[in-house]
């Protein structure tokens, strides 16, 4: 990853060269890989003074991700190929008392076509007590845009149509010792792939990779640690085009909720 600032110094631009192993078997950049790359760019913004430098970050404070959305454009499926180079552009969104939003977009290097738009909300916490801590006033003055609004959490009225169990491995953890945010989209996608092949959803069947994702929304409710057993529950939300809802549970605790919205056309027609 290489980073630079925009001309006005308010955006961090991270550049990545993509490799064949970053893509799924359909030739699409895997959504969990996209989440990881956006995550790296966000972390770089937190140590860049002109963007959103957090004093004491990873020494006395850290941040826990609360909510994020990705909006994937048709060009994401058409233009992103192995050995291409993408730019992740990060800027500051809404800033509250203890939380902040970093938002931006993903493009091919040297091109203005937006491949993906994203918005990520995090909460700043004391690194020892894990309690929310107030942001400095000069960072709150950087606030730009409205407070994020989500369709999550879900009500409990949706019946589970599919489920799968995962155990958190060492390779799933981030620097906080928690399951890395990108893995939840992978857990959900794998669960949906099994269910689609088995014909458990009314509107999806066969190969899940034939259904390009338009939007991914993720709400993080509790931390999952090494060795935790996570049960992923999934159901189809009645809509056109179809959408899938997800809950990840650890015993009786809700750890994560997710939403995948699909394009109306299958991949060959997009």
Coordinates of C-alpha atoms in Angstrom, one line a residue:
X1 CA 0.0 0.0 0.0
X2 CA 1.2 3.5 -0.9
X3 CA -0.4 6.6 0.5
X4 CA -0.6 10.3 -0.5
X5 CA -2.7 13.3 0.3
X6 CA -5.2 15.0 -2.0
X7 CA -4.2 18.5 -3.2
X8 CA -6.2 20.2 -0.4
X9 CA -4.8 17.8 2.2
X10 CA -8.2 16.7 3.5
X11 CA -8.3 13.2 1.9
X12 CA -5.9 10.3 2.2
X13 CA -5.5 8.3 -1.0
X14 CA -4.2 4.7 -0.6
X15 CA -3.1 2.8 -3.7
X16 CA -3.2 -1.0 -4.0
X17 CA -2.0 -3.3 -6.8
X18 CA -4.4 -6.2 -7.0
X19 CA -3.2 -9.8 -7.5
X20 CA -5.1 -12.9 -8.8
X21 CA -5.5 -14.3 -5.3
X22 CA -7.5 -11.2 -4.3
X23 CA -10.4 -12.4 -6.6
X24 CA -13.0 -15.1 -6.3
X25 CA -13.5 -17.8 -8.9
X26 CA -15.8 -15.6 -10.9
X27 CA -13.1 -13.0 -11.3
X28 CA -14.6 -10.5 -8.9
X29 CA -12.6 -8.8 -6.1
X30 CA -13.9 -10.6 -3.0
X31 CA -16.0 -8.3 -0.7
X32 CA -14.0 -9.3 2.4
X33 CA -10.8 -8.3 0.6
X34 CA -12.4 -5.0 -0.4
X35 CA -13.4 -4.4 3.3
X36 CA -9.8 -5.2 4.4
X37 CA -8.3 -2.7 1.9
X38 CA -10.7 0.0 2.9
X39 CA -9.8 -0.8 6.5
X40 CA -6.1 -0.3 5.9
X41 CA -6.8 3.1 4.3
X42 CA -8.9 4.1 7.2
X43 CA -6.1 3.2 9.7
X44 CA -3.7 5.3 7.7
X45 CA -6.0 8.3 7.9
X46 CA -5.9 8.1 11.7
X47 CA -2.2 8.7 11.8
X48 CA -2.2 11.4 9.2
X49 CA -2.3 14.9 10.8
X50 CA -4.2 16.7 8.1
X51 CA -6.9 14.1 7.8
X52 CA -8.0 12.7 11.2
X53 CA -5.0 12.2 13.4
X54 CA -6.1 10.6 16.7
X55 CA -3.6 11.6 19.5
X56 CA -2.6 8.5 21.5
X57 CA -4.0 6.0 19.0
X58 CA -3.0 2.4 19.8
X59 CA -1.2 3.7 22.9
X60 CA -3.9 5.1 25.2
X61 CA -7.0 4.9 22.9
X62 CA -8.2 2.7 20.1
X63 CA -11.4 2.6 18.1
X64 CA -14.0 -0.1 17.6
X65 CA -16.0 -0.3 14.4
X66 CA -19.7 0.2 14.8
X67 CA -21.3 0.3 11.4
X68 CA -20.3 0.4 7.8
X69 CA -21.9 0.4 4.3
X70 CA -20.4 -0.4 0.9
X71 CA -22.3 0.6 -2.3
X72 CA -20.9 -1.4 -5.2
X73 CA -21.3 0.2 -8.7
X74 CA -21.7 -1.8 -11.9
X75 CA -18.2 -0.7 -12.9
X76 CA -16.8 -2.6 -9.9
X77 CA -17.8 -5.9 -11.6
X78 CA -16.9 -4.7 -15.1
X79 CA -13.6 -2.9 -14.7
X80 CA -11.7 -4.3 -11.6
X81 CA -9.3 -7.1 -12.8
X82 CA -6.2 -8.9 -11.5
X83 CA -3.1 -6.7 -11.8
X84 CA -5.1 -3.5 -11.9
X85 CA -4.4 -0.8 -9.4
X86 CA -7.1 0.8 -7.3
X87 CA -7.2 3.9 -5.2
X88 CA -9.2 4.1 -1.9
X89 CA -10.0 7.8 -1.0
X90 CA -10.8 8.5 2.6
X91 CA -12.2 11.7 4.1
X92 CA -14.0 12.7 7.3
X93 CA -17.7 12.5 7.6
X94 CA -19.9 13.1 10.7
X95 CA -18.0 13.5 14.0
X96 CA -19.9 13.1 17.3
X97 CA -18.8 13.2 20.9
X98 CA -17.2 9.8 20.9
X99 CA -17.7 8.5 17.4
X100 CA -16.6 9.4 13.9
X101 CA -17.3 8.5 10.3
X102 CA -14.7 8.0 7.6
X103 CA -16.2 7.9 4.2
X104 CA -15.0 7.9 0.6
X105 CA -14.8 5.9 -2.6
X106 CA -12.8 3.4 -4.6
X107 CA -11.5 4.0 -8.1
X108 CA -9.1 2.6 -10.6
X109 CA -5.8 4.5 -10.5
X110 CA -5.9 7.5 -12.9
X111 CA -9.6 7.2 -13.6
X112 CA -12.6 9.1 -12.2
X113 CA -15.2 6.3 -12.4
X114 CA -16.4 5.4 -8.9
X115 CA -16.3 1.7 -8.3
X116 CA -17.6 1.7 -4.7
X117 CA -18.7 4.3 -2.1
X118 CA -18.3 3.6 1.5
X119 CA -19.1 5.0 5.0
X120 CA -17.6 3.6 8.2
X121 CA -18.6 4.6 11.7
X122 CA -16.2 3.9 14.6
X123 CA -16.3 4.6 18.4
X124 CA -13.2 5.8 20.2
X125 CA -12.5 3.9 23.5
X126 CA -9.9 3.9 26.2
X127 CA -7.5 1.1 25.4
X128 CA -7.6 -0.3 29.0
X129 CA -11.2 0.2 30.2
X130 CA -12.7 -0.2 26.7
X131 CA -15.1 2.6 27.7
X132 CA -16.0 5.4 25.1
X133 CA -13.8 8.4 25.4
X134 CA -14.5 12.0 24.1
X135 CA -12.9 13.2 20.9
X136 CA -10.8 16.4 21.0
X137 CA -12.8 19.5 20.0
X138 CA -10.5 20.2 17.0
X139 CA -11.5 16.9 15.6
X140 CA -15.2 17.4 16.2
X141 CA -14.9 20.6 14.2
X142 CA -13.9 18.5 11.1
X143 CA -17.4 17.1 11.0
X144 CA -18.9 17.0 7.6
X145 CA -22.3 15.5 6.6
X146 CA -25.2 14.0 8.5
X147 CA -25.2 11.4 11.2
X148 CA -25.3 8.0 9.6
X149 CA -28.6 6.2 9.3
X150 CA -28.9 2.4 8.9
X151 CA -31.6 -0.2 8.4
X152 CA -30.0 -2.2 11.1
X153 CA -30.6 -3.8 13.6
X154 CA -33.3 -6.0 12.3
X155 CA -36.5 -6.8 14.0
X156 CA -37.0 -10.4 15.1
X157 CA -39.9 -11.1 12.8
X158 CA -37.8 -12.8 10.0
X159 CA -37.7 -16.6 10.2
X160 CA -34.2 -18.2 9.8
X161 CA -33.9 -19.9 6.4
X162 CA -30.2 -21.0 6.7
X163 CA -27.5 -21.3 9.3
X164 CA -23.8 -22.2 9.5
X165 CA -21.3 -22.4 12.4
X166 CA -17.8 -21.0 12.4
X167 CA -15.1 -20.9 15.1
X168 CA -12.8 -17.9 15.3
X169 CA -9.2 -18.7 14.4
X170 CA -6.0 -16.9 15.1
X171 CA -5.9 -15.7 11.5
X172 CA -9.3 -14.1 11.9
X173 CA -8.1 -11.6 14.6
X174 CA -7.1 -7.9 14.3
X175 CA -4.7 -5.9 16.4
X176 CA -7.3 -5.4 19.1
X177 CA -7.5 -9.2 19.5
X178 CA -11.1 -9.2 18.0
X179 CA -12.4 -10.9 14.9
X180 CA -11.4 -8.6 12.1
X181 CA -14.4 -6.8 10.6
X182 CA -13.7 -8.2 7.1
X183 CA -14.3 -11.7 8.3
X184 CA -18.0 -11.2 9.1
X185 CA -18.8 -10.5 5.5
X186 CA -16.9 -13.7 4.6
X187 CA -18.8 -15.7 7.2
X188 CA -22.1 -14.3 5.9
X189 CA -21.2 -14.9 2.2
X190 CA -20.1 -18.5 2.9
X191 CA -23.4 -19.1 4.7
X192 CA -25.4 -17.6 1.8
X193 CA -23.4 -19.6 -0.7
X194 CA -24.3 -22.9 1.0
X195 CA -27.9 -21.9 1.3
X196 CA -28.2 -20.8 -2.3
X197 CA -26.7 -24.0 -3.6
X198 CA -29.2 -25.9 -1.4
X199 CA -32.2 -23.9 -2.7
X200 CA -33.1 -22.5 0.8
X201 CA -33.9 -19.0 -0.4
X202 CA -37.0 -18.3 -2.5
X203 CA -35.4 -16.0 -5.0
X204 CA -31.8 -17.3 -5.2
X205 CA -30.6 -20.7 -6.4
X206 CA -27.5 -22.4 -7.8
X207 CA -24.3 -20.3 -7.5
X208 CA -24.4 -17.2 -5.3
X209 CA -21.6 -15.7 -7.4
X210 CA -24.1 -15.3 -10.2
X211 CA -25.8 -12.6 -8.2
X212 CA -23.7 -9.4 -7.9
X213 CA -24.1 -7.6 -4.7
X214 CA -25.2 -3.9 -4.8
X215 CA -25.0 -3.0 -1.1
X216 CA -23.4 -4.4 2.0
X217 CA -24.4 -3.1 5.4
X218 CA -22.7 -4.3 8.6
X219 CA -23.6 -3.5 12.3
X220 CA -21.0 -4.6 14.9
X221 CA -22.6 -5.2 18.3
X222 CA -20.1 -7.2 20.4
X223 CA -16.5 -8.5 20.1
X224 CA -15.8 -12.1 19.1
X225 CA -12.5 -13.5 20.4
X226 CA -10.2 -16.4 19.6
X227 CA -12.0 -19.8 19.9
X228 CA -15.5 -18.3 20.0
X229 CA -18.1 -20.4 18.3
X230 CA -20.3 -18.2 16.0
X231 CA -23.6 -19.2 14.6
X232 CA -24.6 -17.3 11.4
X233 CA -28.4 -17.2 10.7
X234 CA -29.7 -15.9 7.4
X235 CA -33.0 -15.2 5.7
X236 CA -34.3 -13.6 2.6
X237 CA -36.0 -10.2 3.0
X238 CA -39.1 -9.9 0.8
X239 CA -38.0 -7.3 -1.8
X240 CA -37.2 -6.7 -5.4
X241 CA -34.4 -7.1 -6.2
X242 CA -33.8 -9.7 -3.4
X243 CA -31.9 -9.0 -0.2
X244 CA -30.5 -11.2 2.5
X245 CA -30.3 -10.5 6.2
X246 CA -27.8 -12.0 8.6
X247 CA -27.3 -12.4 12.4
X248 CA -24.2 -13.7 14.0
X249 CA -24.7 -15.1 17.5
X250 CA -22.4 -16.3 20.2
X251 CA -24.6 -18.3 22.5
X252 CA -27.4 -16.0 23.4
X253 CA -25.5 -12.8 22.4
X254 CA -26.0 -11.0 19.1
X255 CA -22.5 -10.2 17.8
X256 CA -23.2 -8.9 14.3
X257 CA -26.0 -8.1 11.9
X258 CA -25.6 -7.7 8.2
X259 CA -27.5 -7.0 5.0
X260 CA -26.7 -7.9 1.4
X261 CA -28.7 -6.2 -1.4
X262 CA -28.4 -7.7 -4.9
X263 CA -28.7 -6.2 -8.3
X264 CA -31.8 -7.3 -10.1
X265 CA -29.9 -8.9 -13.0
X266 CA -27.6 -11.9 -12.7
X267 CA -24.0 -11.4 -13.4
X268 CA -24.0 -12.2 -17.1
X269 CA -26.7 -9.5 -17.7
X270 CA -25.2 -6.7 -15.5

